[in-house]
Every structure is written in structure tokens, then in C-alpha cells.
PDB file of C-alpha atoms and ligand atoms in Angstrom:
ATOM      1  CA  MET A   1      -0.012  -0.025   0.126  1.00  0.00           C
ATOM      2  CA  HIS A   2       1.350   3.285  -1.169  1.00  0.00           C
ATOM      3  CA  ARG A   3       1.120   5.342   2.121  1.00  0.00           C
ATOM      4  CA  ILE A   4       2.467   8.537   3.948  1.00  0.00           C
ATOM      5  CA  GLU A   5       2.066   9.009   7.446  1.00  0.00           C
ATOM      6  CA  LEU A   6       2.294  12.703   8.459  1.00  0.00           C
ATOM      7  CA  THR A   7       4.645  13.547  11.513  1.00  0.00           C
ATOM      8  CA  ALA A   8       3.701  15.950  14.396  1.00  0.00           C
ATOM      9  CA  GLU A   9       5.607  18.750  12.618  1.00  0.00           C
ATOM     10  CA  GLU A  10       3.832  18.295   9.298  1.00  0.00           C
ATOM     11  CA  VAL A  11       0.341  18.018  11.103  1.00  0.00           C
ATOM     12  CA  GLU A  12       1.316  21.586  12.715  1.00  0.00           C
ATOM     13  CA  GLN A  13       2.149  23.007   9.210  1.00  0.00           C
ATOM     14  CA  ALA A  14      -1.122  21.704   7.766  1.00  0.00           C
ATOM     15  CA  LEU A  15      -3.519  22.897  10.245  1.00  0.00           C
ATOM     16  CA  PRO A  16      -3.130  26.464   9.756  1.00  0.00           C
ATOM     17  CA  VAL A  17      -3.525  26.286   6.365  1.00  0.00           C
ATOM     18  CA  VAL A  18      -6.704  24.148   6.638  1.00  0.00           C
ATOM     19  CA  ARG A  19      -8.113  26.766   9.213  1.00  0.00           C
ATOM     20  CA  GLU A  20      -7.313  29.864   7.305  1.00  0.00           C
ATOM     21  CA  ALA A  21      -8.943  28.447   4.065  1.00  0.00           C
ATOM     22  CA  LEU A  22     -11.995  27.489   6.353  1.00  0.00           C
ATOM     23  CA  SER A  23     -12.082  30.721   8.158  1.00  0.00           C
ATOM     24  CA  ARG A  24     -11.813  33.000   4.905  1.00  0.00           C
ATOM     25  CA  HIS A  25     -14.599  30.554   2.875  1.00  0.00           C
ATOM     26  CA  GLY A  26     -16.740  28.939   5.465  1.00  0.00           C
ATOM     27  CA  SER A  27     -17.004  25.616   3.627  1.00  0.00           C
ATOM     28  CA  VAL A  28     -15.697  23.497   0.703  1.00  0.00           C
ATOM     29  CA  GLU A  29     -19.035  23.921  -0.970  1.00  0.00           C
ATOM     30  CA  SER A  30     -18.061  27.956  -1.582  1.00  0.00           C
ATOM     31  CA  PRO A  31     -17.089  28.743  -5.189  1.00  0.00           C
ATOM     32  CA  GLY A  32     -14.412  31.013  -3.577  1.00  0.00           C
ATOM     33  CA  PHE A  33     -12.782  27.830  -1.795  1.00  0.00           C
ATOM     34  CA  LEU A  34     -12.732  25.752  -4.839  1.00  0.00           C
ATOM     35  CA  GLU A  35     -11.245  28.306  -6.757  1.00  0.00           C
ATOM     36  CA  GLU A  36      -8.433  28.831  -4.095  1.00  0.00           C
ATOM     37  CA  ALA A  37      -7.986  25.344  -3.146  1.00  0.00           C
ATOM     38  CA  THR A  38      -5.047  24.322  -5.033  1.00  0.00           C
ATOM     39  CA  VAL A  39      -3.322  27.707  -3.846  1.00  0.00           C
ATOM     40  CA  TYR A  40      -3.859  26.571  -0.359  1.00  0.00           C
ATOM     41  CA  ALA A  41      -2.650  23.170  -1.093  1.00  0.00           C
ATOM     42  CA  HIS A  42       0.384  24.377  -2.079  1.00  0.00           C
ATOM     43  CA  GLU A  43       1.206  25.305   1.426  1.00  0.00           C
ATOM     44  CA  LEU A  44       0.895  21.977   2.555  1.00  0.00           C
ATOM     45  CA  PRO A  45       3.869  20.033   4.013  1.00  0.00           C
ATOM     46  CA  ARG A  46       6.406  19.441   0.870  1.00  0.00           C
ATOM     47  CA  ARG A  47       6.686  15.668   1.511  1.00  0.00           C
ATOM     48  CA  LEU A  48       2.661  15.264   1.281  1.00  0.00           C
ATOM     49  CA  ARG A  49       2.677  17.318  -1.969  1.00  0.00           C
ATOM     50  CA  SER A  50       5.530  15.311  -3.190  1.00  0.00           C
ATOM     51  CA  PHE A  51       3.585  12.140  -2.154  1.00  0.00           C
ATOM     52  CA  LEU A  52       0.479  12.880  -4.107  1.00  0.00           C
ATOM     53  CA  ASN A  53       2.363  14.348  -7.202  1.00  0.00           C
ATOM     54  CA  ALA A  54       4.186  10.986  -7.613  1.00  0.00           C
ATOM     55  CA  PHE A  55       0.789   8.965  -7.239  1.00  0.00           C
ATOM     56  CA  ARG A  56      -0.554  11.234 -10.106  1.00  0.00           C
ATOM     57  CA  LEU A  57       2.265  11.357 -12.287  1.00  0.00           C
ATOM     58  CA  GLU A  58       4.121   7.939 -11.987  1.00  0.00           C
ATOM     59  CA  GLU A  59       0.966   5.776 -10.938  1.00  0.00           C
ATOM     60  CA  PRO A  60       2.923   3.684  -8.660  1.00  0.00           C
ATOM     61  CA  SER A  61      -0.402   2.116  -7.118  1.00  0.00           C
ATOM     62  CA  GLY A  62      -4.166   2.182  -7.908  1.00  0.00           C
ATOM     63  CA  VAL A  63      -4.601   3.461  -4.119  1.00  0.00           C
ATOM     64  CA  CYS A  64      -2.823   5.466  -1.708  1.00  0.00           C
ATOM     65  CA  VAL A  65      -3.240   6.488   2.025  1.00  0.00           C
ATOM     66  CA  VAL A  66      -2.743   9.745   3.674  1.00  0.00           C
ATOM     67  CA  ALA A  67      -2.476   9.393   7.401  1.00  0.00           C
ATOM     68  CA  GLY A  68      -2.174  11.166  10.588  1.00  0.00           C
ATOM     69  CA  TYR A  69      -4.364  13.765  10.321  1.00  0.00           C
ATOM     70  CA  PRO A  70      -5.927  14.176  13.930  1.00  0.00           C
ATOM     71  CA  VAL A  71      -9.585  13.887  14.299  1.00  0.00           C
ATOM     72  CA  ASP A  72     -11.272  14.774  17.599  1.00  0.00           C
ATOM     73  CA  ASP A  73     -13.928  12.262  17.941  1.00  0.00           C
ATOM     74  CA  ALA A  74     -15.915  14.404  20.296  1.00  0.00           C
ATOM     75  CA  ARG A  75     -15.765  17.617  18.378  1.00  0.00           C
ATOM     76  CA  ILE A  76     -17.156  15.976  15.172  1.00  0.00           C
ATOM     77  CA  GLY A  77     -20.259  14.966  16.774  1.00  0.00           C
ATOM     78  CA  PRO A  78     -22.483  12.031  16.071  1.00  0.00           C
ATOM     79  CA  THR A  79     -22.412  10.430  12.750  1.00  0.00           C
ATOM     80  CA  PRO A  80     -25.173  12.237  10.769  1.00  0.00           C
ATOM     81  CA  SER A  81     -28.427  10.193   9.989  1.00  0.00           C
ATOM     82  CA  ASP A  82     -28.527  11.422   6.431  1.00  0.00           C
ATOM     83  CA  TRP A  83     -26.179  12.876   3.709  1.00  0.00           C
ATOM     84  CA  ARG A  84     -28.070  16.178   3.802  1.00  0.00           C
ATOM     85  CA  LYS A  85     -26.140  18.475   5.715  1.00  0.00           C
ATOM     86  CA  PRO A  86     -27.438  20.716   8.186  1.00  0.00           C
ATOM     87  CA  ALA A  87     -27.857  24.368   7.456  1.00  0.00           C
ATOM     88  CA  GLU A  88     -25.434  25.777   9.696  1.00  0.00           C
ATOM     89  CA  LYS A  89     -22.344  27.424   7.801  1.00  0.00           C
ATOM     90  CA  SER A  90     -19.641  25.190   9.262  1.00  0.00           C
ATOM     91  CA  PRO A  91     -20.444  21.799  10.221  1.00  0.00           C
ATOM     92  CA  PRO A  92     -18.453  20.052  13.011  1.00  0.00           C
ATOM     93  CA  ALA A  93     -16.260  18.057  10.707  1.00  0.00           C
ATOM     94  CA  ALA A  94     -15.625  21.047   8.309  1.00  0.00           C
ATOM     95  CA  GLU A  95     -11.913  21.247   8.922  1.00  0.00           C
ATOM     96  CA  GLU A  96     -11.467  17.486   8.001  1.00  0.00           C
ATOM     97  CA  GLU A  97     -13.692  18.197   4.814  1.00  0.00           C
ATOM     98  CA  VAL A  98     -11.126  20.957   3.867  1.00  0.00           C
ATOM     99  CA  PHE A  99      -8.071  18.965   4.450  1.00  0.00           C
ATOM    100  CA  LEU A 100      -9.439  16.344   2.337  1.00  0.00           C
ATOM    101  CA  ALA A 101     -10.207  18.641  -0.489  1.00  0.00           C
ATOM    102  CA  LEU A 102      -6.909  20.214  -0.308  1.00  0.00           C
ATOM    103  CA  CYS A 103      -5.337  17.004  -0.507  1.00  0.00           C
ATOM    104  CA  GLY A 104      -7.501  16.301  -3.371  1.00  0.00           C
ATOM    105  CA  SER A 105      -6.550  19.449  -5.024  1.00  0.00           C
ATOM    106  CA  LEU A 106      -2.936  18.224  -5.488  1.00  0.00           C
ATOM    107  CA  LEU A 107      -4.174  15.806  -7.652  1.00  0.00           C
ATOM    108  CA  GLY A 108      -6.758  17.753  -9.985  1.00  0.00           C
ATOM    109  CA  ASP A 109      -9.830  19.661  -9.502  1.00  0.00           C
ATOM    110  CA  LEU A 110     -12.961  18.947  -7.301  1.00  0.00           C
ATOM    111  CA  PHE A 111     -16.292  18.646  -9.078  1.00  0.00           C
ATOM    112  CA  SER A 112     -19.789  17.166  -8.368  1.00  0.00           C
ATOM    113  CA  TRP A 113     -22.964  15.807 -10.513  1.00  0.00           C
ATOM    114  CA  ALA A 114     -25.948  17.888 -10.560  1.00  0.00           C
ATOM    115  CA  HIS A 115     -27.930  14.648 -10.486  1.00  0.00           C
ATOM    116  CA  GLN A 116     -26.408  13.175  -7.388  1.00  0.00           C
ATOM    117  CA  ARG A 117     -26.818  14.381  -3.609  1.00  0.00           C
ATOM    118  CA  ASP A 118     -27.983  17.863  -4.499  1.00  0.00           C
ATOM    119  CA  GLY A 119     -24.453  18.361  -6.325  1.00  0.00           C
ATOM    120  CA  LEU A 120     -22.471  18.331  -2.823  1.00  0.00           C
ATOM    121  CA  ILE A 121     -18.693  18.658  -3.474  1.00  0.00           C
ATOM    122  CA  CYS A 122     -18.000  16.956  -0.171  1.00  0.00           C
ATOM    123  CA  GLN A 123     -20.244  14.154   0.605  1.00  0.00           C
ATOM    124  CA  ASP A 124     -20.999  12.056   3.881  1.00  0.00           C
ATOM    125  CA  LEU A 125     -20.913   8.522   3.397  1.00  0.00           C
ATOM    126  CA  VAL A 126     -22.973   7.066   6.367  1.00  0.00           C
ATOM    127  CA  PRO A 127     -25.454   4.030   6.638  1.00  0.00           C
ATOM    128  CA  ILE A 128     -29.016   5.668   6.215  1.00  0.00           C
ATOM    129  CA  GLU A 129     -31.871   3.525   7.730  1.00  0.00           C
ATOM    130  CA  ARG A 130     -34.064   3.562   4.695  1.00  0.00           C
ATOM    131  CA  ASP A 131     -31.151   2.606   2.627  1.00  0.00           C
ATOM    132  CA  ALA A 132     -29.980  -0.149   4.611  1.00  0.00           C
ATOM    133  CA  GLY A 133     -30.648  -3.041   2.275  1.00  0.00           C
ATOM    134  CA  ALA A 134     -29.753  -0.735  -1.169  1.00  0.00           C
ATOM    135  CA  MET A 135     -26.884  -0.953  -3.512  1.00  0.00           C
ATOM    136  CA  LEU A 136     -25.639   2.364  -2.418  1.00  0.00           C
ATOM    137  CA  GLY A 137     -22.736   4.355  -0.369  1.00  0.00           C
ATOM    138  CA  SER A 138     -25.270   4.835   2.278  1.00  0.00           C
ATOM    139  CA  GLY A 139     -26.293   1.209   2.026  1.00  0.00           C
ATOM    140  CA  SER A 140     -24.970  -1.275   4.790  1.00  0.00           C
ATOM    141  CA  ALA A 141     -26.711  -4.690   5.074  1.00  0.00           C
ATOM    142  CA  LEU A 142     -25.501  -5.476   1.488  1.00  0.00           C
ATOM    143  CA  GLU A 143     -22.204  -5.578   0.242  1.00  0.00           C
ATOM    144  CA  LEU A 144     -21.455  -2.611  -1.951  1.00  0.00           C
ATOM    145  CA  VAL A 145     -20.363  -4.602  -5.184  1.00  0.00           C
ATOM    146  CA  TRP A 146     -17.015  -3.297  -6.791  1.00  0.00           C
ATOM    147  CA  HIS A 147     -17.398  -0.701  -9.392  1.00  0.00           C
ATOM    148  CA  THR A 148     -15.537   2.149 -11.214  1.00  0.00           C
ATOM    149  CA  GLU A 149     -17.099   5.314  -9.673  1.00  0.00           C
ATOM    150  CA  ASP A 150     -19.697   6.846 -12.116  1.00  0.00           C
ATOM    151  CA  ALA A 151     -18.677   4.462 -14.726  1.00  0.00           C
ATOM    152  CA  ARG A 152     -21.572   5.482 -17.181  1.00  0.00           C
ATOM    153  CA  TYR A 153     -19.991   9.110 -17.601  1.00  0.00           C
ATOM    154  CA  SER A 154     -16.973  10.015 -19.772  1.00  0.00           C
ATOM    155  CA  TYR A 155     -16.620  12.909 -17.161  1.00  0.00           C
ATOM    156  CA  ARG A 156     -16.328  10.535 -14.466  1.00  0.00           C
ATOM    157  CA  GLY A 157     -13.449  11.520 -11.945  1.00  0.00           C
ATOM    158  CA  ASP A 158      -9.824  10.277 -12.295  1.00  0.00           C
ATOM    159  CA  TYR A 159      -9.740   9.823  -8.504  1.00  0.00           C
ATOM    160  CA  ILE A 160     -11.919   9.425  -5.556  1.00  0.00           C
ATOM    161  CA  GLY A 161     -11.049  10.928  -2.418  1.00  0.00           C
ATOM    162  CA  LEU A 162     -12.404   9.158   1.027  1.00  0.00           C
ATOM    163  CA  MET A 163     -11.634  10.466   4.500  1.00  0.00           C
ATOM    164  CA  CYS A 164     -12.442   8.308   7.679  1.00  0.00           C
ATOM    165  CA  LEU A 165     -13.942   9.981  10.454  1.00  0.00           C
ATOM    166  CA  ARG A 166     -15.108   7.092  12.415  1.00  0.00           C
ATOM    167  CA  ASN A 167     -15.050   3.296  11.488  1.00  0.00           C
ATOM    168  CA  PRO A 168     -15.683   1.615  14.751  1.00  0.00           C
ATOM    169  CA  ASP A 169     -16.239  -2.031  13.184  1.00  0.00           C
ATOM    170  CA  ALA A 170     -13.149  -1.751  10.779  1.00  0.00           C
ATOM    171  CA  VAL A 171     -15.414  -2.040   7.812  1.00  0.00           C
ATOM    172  CA  PRO A 172     -13.110  -2.485   4.730  1.00  0.00           C
ATOM    173  CA  THR A 173     -13.362  -0.429   1.658  1.00  0.00           C
ATOM    174  CA  THR A 174     -12.601  -2.995  -1.057  1.00  0.00           C
ATOM    175  CA  TYR A 175     -10.692  -2.531  -3.978  1.00  0.00           C
ATOM    176  CA  ALA A 176      -8.742  -4.476  -6.979  1.00  0.00           C
ATOM    177  CA  SER A 177      -6.472  -2.971  -9.517  1.00  0.00           C
ATOM    178  CA  ILE A 178      -6.092  -3.897 -13.141  1.00  0.00           C
ATOM    179  CA  ASP A 179      -2.558  -3.544 -12.807  1.00  0.00           C
ATOM    180  CA  ASP A 180      -2.600  -7.002 -10.515  1.00  0.00           C
ATOM    181  CA  ILE A 181      -4.135  -8.805 -13.415  1.00  0.00           C
ATOM    182  CA  GLU A 182      -1.975 -10.693 -15.994  1.00  0.00           C
ATOM    183  CA  LEU A 183      -4.768 -10.668 -19.011  1.00  0.00           C
ATOM    184  CA  ASP A 184      -4.782 -13.144 -21.679  1.00  0.00           C
ATOM    185  CA  PRO A 185      -4.630 -10.792 -24.708  1.00  0.00           C
ATOM    186  CA  GLU A 186      -6.886 -12.984 -26.820  1.00  0.00           C
ATOM    187  CA  ARG A 187      -9.591 -13.384 -24.124  1.00  0.00           C
ATOM    188  CA  ALA A 188      -8.959  -9.641 -23.351  1.00  0.00           C
ATOM    189  CA  ALA A 189      -9.316  -8.127 -26.892  1.00  0.00           C
ATOM    190  CA  PRO A 190     -13.041  -7.633 -27.012  1.00  0.00           C
ATOM    191  CA  LEU A 191     -12.639  -5.574 -23.851  1.00  0.00           C
ATOM    192  CA  PHE A 192     -10.889  -2.795 -25.832  1.00  0.00           C
ATOM    193  CA  GLU A 193     -13.793  -2.348 -28.181  1.00  0.00           C
ATOM    194  CA  PRO A 194     -16.836  -0.022 -27.537  1.00  0.00           C
ATOM    195  CA  ARG A 195     -19.031  -3.053 -27.321  1.00  0.00           C
ATOM    196  CA  PHE A 196     -20.401  -2.268 -23.828  1.00  0.00           C
ATOM    197  CA  VAL A 197     -23.350  -0.098 -22.483  1.00  0.00           C
ATOM    198  CA  PHE A 198     -22.932   1.803 -19.309  1.00  0.00           C
ATOM    199  CA  ARG A 199     -26.225   2.939 -17.426  1.00  0.00           C
ATOM    200  CA  PRO A 200     -26.328   5.074 -14.358  1.00  0.00           C
ATOM    201  CA  ASP A 201     -26.103   3.508 -11.110  1.00  0.00           C
ATOM    202  CA  PRO A 202     -28.638   4.010  -8.483  1.00  0.00           C
ATOM    203  CA  SER A 203     -26.624   7.014  -6.965  1.00  0.00           C
ATOM    204  CA  HIS A 204     -27.816   8.985 -10.027  1.00  0.00           C
ATOM    205  CA  PRO A 205     -31.477   8.482  -9.762  1.00  0.00           C
ATOM    206  CA  THR A 206     -33.064  11.078 -12.064  1.00  0.00           C
ATOM    207  CA  ASP A 207     -30.436  10.033 -14.992  1.00  0.00           C
ATOM    208  CA  THR A 208     -31.930   7.840 -17.780  1.00  0.00           C
ATOM    209  CA  GLY A 209     -28.985   8.231 -20.293  1.00  0.00           C
ATOM    210  CA  CYS A 210     -26.422   5.693 -21.180  1.00  0.00           C
ATOM    211  CA  GLU A 211     -22.936   5.546 -23.093  1.00  0.00           C
ATOM    212  CA  ARG A 212     -21.390   2.953 -25.183  1.00  0.00           C
ATOM    213  CA  ALA A 213     -17.806   2.568 -24.824  1.00  0.00           C
ATOM    214  CA  SER A 214     -14.995  -0.160 -24.187  1.00  0.00           C
ATOM    215  CA  ILE A 215     -14.115  -1.386 -20.931  1.00  0.00           C
ATOM    216  CA  LEU A 216     -10.354  -1.202 -20.881  1.00  0.00           C
ATOM    217  CA  PHE A 217      -8.549   1.601 -22.900  1.00  0.00           C
ATOM    218  CA  GLY A 218      -5.131   3.325 -23.163  1.00  0.00           C
ATOM    219  CA  ASP A 219      -2.083   1.272 -23.189  1.00  0.00           C
ATOM    220  CA  PRO A 220      -2.995  -2.253 -24.264  1.00  0.00           C
ATOM    221  CA  SER A 221       0.081  -3.672 -22.128  1.00  0.00           C
ATOM    222  CA  SER A 222      -1.040  -1.608 -19.253  1.00  0.00           C
ATOM    223  CA  PRO A 223      -4.732  -0.615 -19.412  1.00  0.00           C
ATOM    224  CA  TYR A 224      -7.101   1.610 -17.876  1.00  0.00           C
ATOM    225  CA  LEU A 225     -10.420   0.381 -16.755  1.00  0.00           C
ATOM    226  CA  ARG A 226     -14.092   1.437 -16.819  1.00  0.00           C
ATOM    227  CA  PHE A 227     -16.324  -1.492 -15.540  1.00  0.00           C
ATOM    228  CA  ASP A 228     -19.395  -1.628 -13.299  1.00  0.00           C
ATOM    229  CA  PRO A 229     -21.138  -5.071 -14.199  1.00  0.00           C
ATOM    230  CA  TYR A 230     -24.203  -4.014 -12.138  1.00  0.00           C
ATOM    231  CA  SER A 231     -25.010  -1.145 -14.039  1.00  0.00           C
ATOM    232  CA  MET A 232     -24.008  -2.509 -17.471  1.00  0.00           C
ATOM    233  CA  ASP A 233     -26.379  -4.095 -20.049  1.00  0.00           C
ATOM    234  CA  ARG A 234     -25.378  -7.934 -20.551  1.00  0.00           C
ATOM    235  CA  PRO A 235     -23.755  -8.000 -24.359  1.00  0.00           C
ATOM    236  CA  GLU A 236     -26.053  -9.694 -26.706  1.00  0.00           C
ATOM    237  CA  ASP A 237     -22.876 -11.242 -28.536  1.00  0.00           C
ATOM    238  CA  GLU A 238     -21.093 -14.231 -26.635  1.00  0.00           C
ATOM    239  CA  GLU A 239     -17.528 -13.151 -27.107  1.00  0.00           C
ATOM    240  CA  ALA A 240     -18.253  -9.859 -25.384  1.00  0.00           C
ATOM    241  CA  ARG A 241     -20.066 -11.187 -22.601  1.00  0.00           C
ATOM    242  CA  ALA A 242     -17.272 -14.096 -22.020  1.00  0.00           C
ATOM    243  CA  ALA A 243     -14.712 -11.246 -22.145  1.00  0.00           C
ATOM    244  CA  MET A 244     -16.717  -9.440 -19.509  1.00  0.00           C
ATOM    245  CA  ASP A 245     -16.976 -12.520 -17.444  1.00  0.00           C
ATOM    246  CA  TYR A 246     -13.506 -13.465 -17.496  1.00  0.00           C
ATOM    247  CA  LEU A 247     -12.366  -9.615 -16.492  1.00  0.00           C
ATOM    248  CA  ALA A 248     -14.911  -9.739 -13.456  1.00  0.00           C
ATOM    249  CA  GLY A 249     -13.698 -13.130 -12.245  1.00  0.00           C
ATOM    250  CA  GLU A 250     -10.134 -11.927 -12.408  1.00  0.00           C
ATOM    251  CA  LEU A 251     -10.864  -8.743 -10.370  1.00  0.00           C
ATOM    252  CA  ASP A 252     -12.999 -10.755  -7.954  1.00  0.00           C
ATOM    253  CA  ARG A 253      -9.837 -12.971  -7.257  1.00  0.00           C
ATOM    254  CA  ARG A 254      -8.000 -10.022  -6.602  1.00  0.00           C
ATOM    255  CA  LEU A 255     -10.409  -8.247  -4.497  1.00  0.00           C
ATOM    256  CA  THR A 256      -8.558  -6.932  -1.205  1.00  0.00           C
ATOM    257  CA  GLY A 257      -9.566  -4.267   1.315  1.00  0.00           C
ATOM    258  CA  VAL A 258      -8.442  -1.718   3.697  1.00  0.00           C
ATOM    259  CA  ALA A 259     -10.213  -0.578   6.782  1.00  0.00           C
ATOM    260  CA  LEU A 260      -9.749   3.104   7.176  1.00  0.00           C
ATOM    261  CA  ARG A 261      -9.016   4.624  10.688  1.00  0.00           C
ATOM    262  CA  PRO A 262     -10.058   7.926  11.715  1.00  0.00           C
ATOM    263  CA  GLY A 263      -7.891  10.565  10.077  1.00  0.00           C
ATOM    264  CA  GLU A 264      -6.815   8.568   7.182  1.00  0.00           C
ATOM    265  CA  CYS A 265      -7.715   9.790   3.649  1.00  0.00           C
ATOM    266  CA  LEU A 266      -7.761   7.180   0.790  1.00  0.00           C
ATOM    267  CA  PHE A 267      -7.269   8.253  -2.986  1.00  0.00           C
ATOM    268  CA  ILE A 268      -8.613   5.859  -5.197  1.00  0.00           C
ATOM    269  CA  ASP A 269      -7.272   5.975  -8.892  1.00  0.00           C
ATOM    270  CA  ASN A 270     -10.532   5.497 -10.553  1.00  0.00           C
ATOM    271  CA  TYR A 271      -8.960   4.413 -14.095  1.00  0.00           C
ATOM    272  CA  LYS A 272      -7.083   1.698 -12.451  1.00  0.00           C
ATOM    273  CA  VAL A 273      -8.941   0.396  -9.559  1.00  0.00           C
ATOM    274  CA  VAL A 274     -12.595  -0.789  -8.872  1.00  0.00           C
ATOM    275  CA  HIS A 275     -13.709  -0.361  -5.265  1.00  0.00           C
ATOM    276  CA  GLY A 276     -16.563  -1.203  -3.125  1.00  0.00           C
ATOM    277  CA  ARG A 277     -17.626  -1.785   0.351  1.00  0.00           C
ATOM    278  CA  SER A 278     -18.167  -4.836   2.644  1.00  0.00           C
ATOM    279  CA  ALA A 279     -21.826  -5.499   4.224  1.00  0.00           C
ATOM    280  CA  PHE A 280     -21.969  -4.354   7.886  1.00  0.00           C
ATOM    281  CA  LYS A 281     -24.427  -4.066  10.419  1.00  0.00           C
ATOM    282  CA  ALA A 282     -25.201  -0.446  11.193  1.00  0.00           C
ATOM    283  CA  ARG A 283     -26.407   0.911  14.269  1.00  0.00           C
ATOM    284  CA  PHE A 284     -27.942   4.312  13.510  1.00  0.00           C
ATOM    285  CA  ASP A 285     -27.090   5.721  16.703  1.00  0.00           C
ATOM    286  CA  GLY A 286     -24.629   8.212  15.895  1.00  0.00           C
ATOM    287  CA  THR A 287     -21.796   5.663  16.293  1.00  0.00           C
ATOM    288  CA  ASP A 288     -21.712   4.312  12.494  1.00  0.00           C
ATOM    289  CA  ARG A 289     -19.071   4.451  10.224  1.00  0.00           C
ATOM    290  CA  TRP A 290     -18.615   7.954   8.661  1.00  0.00           C
ATOM    291  CA  LEU A 291     -16.602   8.774   5.520  1.00  0.00           C
ATOM    292  CA  LYS A 292     -16.451  12.013   3.588  1.00  0.00           C
ATOM    293  CA  ARG A 293     -15.945  11.614  -0.290  1.00  0.00           C
ATOM    294  CA  VAL A 294     -15.102  14.028  -3.121  1.00  0.00           C
ATOM    295  CA  ASN A 295     -14.564  13.526  -6.744  1.00  0.00           C
ATOM    296  CA  ILE A 296     -11.421  14.635  -8.710  1.00  0.00           C
ATOM    297  CA  THR A 297     -10.751  15.510 -12.163  1.00  0.00           C
ATOM    298  CA  ARG A 298      -7.411  15.991 -13.854  1.00  0.00           C
ATOM    299  CA  ASP A 299      -9.014  18.027 -16.296  1.00  0.00           C
ATOM    300  CA  LEU A 300     -12.121  20.263 -16.044  1.00  0.00           C
ATOM    301  CA  ARG A 301     -12.164  21.272 -19.603  1.00  0.00           C
ATOM    302  CA  ARG A 302     -13.355  17.698 -20.621  1.00  0.00           C
ATOM    303  CA  SER A 303     -16.853  18.344 -19.058  1.00  0.00           C
ATOM    304  CA  ARG A 304     -16.925  21.970 -20.204  1.00  0.00           C
ATOM    305  CA  SER A 305     -19.947  21.645 -22.429  1.00  0.00           C
ATOM    306  CA  ALA A 306     -21.770  19.954 -19.381  1.00  0.00           C
ATOM    307  CA  ARG A 307     -20.919  22.824 -17.081  1.00  0.00           C
ATOM    308  CA  ARG A 308     -22.294  26.185 -16.631  1.00  0.00           C
ATOM    309  CA  GLY A 309     -19.328  28.444 -16.668  1.00  0.00           C
ATOM    310  CA  VAL A 310     -15.751  28.042 -16.918  1.00  0.00           C
ATOM    311  CA  ALA A 311     -15.148  27.823 -13.203  1.00  0.00           C
ATOM    312  CA  GLY A 312     -18.348  25.875 -12.400  1.00  0.00           C
ATOM    313  CA  ARG A 313     -18.032  22.448 -10.870  1.00  0.00           C
ATOM    314  CA  LEU A 314     -21.349  21.090 -11.133  1.00  0.00           C
ATOM    315  CA  VAL A 315     -21.508  18.624 -14.049  1.00  0.00           C
ATOM    316  CA  PHE A 316     -25.124  18.524 -15.614  1.00  0.00           C
TER     317      PHE A 316
HETATM  318 FE1  LIG B   1     -18.101   4.100  -5.349  1.00  0.00          FE
END
């Protein structure tokens, strides 16, 4: 696991940057914060900047962890019972949101979807009672089956950033990397062709569109991946179906997991790794697992036609 543990001195250096950004802009949802996030991030400790820069440019691993940020369990308060945020300007875990957003801004720019969770930039991943049996980030009783995040969209994030605030039952975030698979070129060949239909997953309930694309792309000897069998059509031709099942089986065999601890940020390379979550028994009493999530793109311009304004972060 590609991992950095911040030292006490590095935390001392990061905290004033986080607090200044928060006191000036109030929240990570503020357009002013999003515009300045990269500039603030330039003041984070150099070792951290260098670590994330290498993760972005050298692709040494499909996931990485930034550990050591202090989370005060009493100060952040109980785990929310819903993803909708309270109306107050600065929620209790606002500093943690800023730290996650600043780290993410070293990999790219944060963005959100108009058809997902009211377009929030930083989302709470918490078990919601009414979703307990749903295949959603807010579910719990069902395993969240591995997937590329937002696989249906060409504008999907290059990275997903997760920050753990609380995980008392050590529920793993699961993942499998295409880099760990030795593909048989013949069996994998159909995966490089646009023979697959991607549909919106249940986290985009009002979207009805779809895209036809390949599952693998990029360098044939070290491909990138776009795959979410749960939200894809079963191909009608047998060759494409067999290739899809072959890759799914290989990913299943490589699936591993990391149980994040409070203060740990996990960055997932959404082009290399599929991710999910194990099932768990939620209590719904304010003590449940609580993660924050952001979407990060390396190139905002790709989605320019779907955003209202050059600096807009909401993709319609
Ligand atoms: Fe996901």
C-alpha cells in the first residue's frame, strides 16, 4: 500500500492552512474555496505534496493513503443520519472536509454531479436507515459490489478521495487493481472495443442516459479500466459477454480491502481500480462508520459542455 504518515511537525504545518481556508471561505462548497483550493494546497507540507504528485504522475499504485491527520471524535459529534447537511455554515467536521479537499486539489480539481446528492462537493458516506438494503454508498446490510465510480460517464472522476472520520467496526473499503491482473490478450481483446453499454448506477436516480464504450482503454499492455457490471447491459454477443465475465472473475480474485481509521484519507485511482464496501451491521445511533467523499478530475475542460461556466464545478 502506497502510504504516507504525517509527522507531528507536518500536522502543525497543515492545520493553519486548513483553518485559514475555512475561516475565509466557510465551507468546501463555497465557489471561492474551490477556486483557491489548489493555492492553499501549495502550502501543505512538501513531503505530502511530493507524495501525491508522484501518485498522480508515476501511477505507482491504484490507491494511496494519507494518514496522521488528527480527528477529535468528540468535536465532530455524532455520525449524521442522512447525507443532507445541516443548514449551519460550518458543520463540525468542516476542517476535515477542507483537509481532504486540499489533498485532492493536489491531484486535480474537485467537481460534483447535478443529479447526485444535490450537487454537494463533499459528501457524507454514512449508513442511512431507509437505504440499509440498497446497493448504495448509504447502504449497509448489502455488500457494495465493486465498481468504477460513475462508470456511465465520460466525465467521471480520475480519482475518488475518501476521508475516514469514524469506523468502529473496521468495515473495509474493498478494491482491485487492473495492474495486478495478467490478462490473456486473446480473451481480453473484445474489452478494448466499444461493445459495452454503461447505465447510471442507483446513486444517479434521475439520469436515464447511457454511453457505449470499451471497458479497457489506453496502453494495451497496461490498460485503464471502466467497469461496473451491476449497472451495465449484458452484451448480446457471446464473445463480449465471455470477455466481461473473464475480467470480472479476475477482479473478484484480486479483491482486497483496507479498513480506514479516523484521520486516514484514501485516494482511489478511478482509472486503475474498482472499489466497493463490505456489508456491515449499522446501528443508526450516531456511532456508525462515517466517511467523507470527493470527486476529482485531472481536466475540468473535458466536461466544459456539461458545466455552466468556466469555473463551474457542477456537471449536468
Ligand atoms: Fe463508489
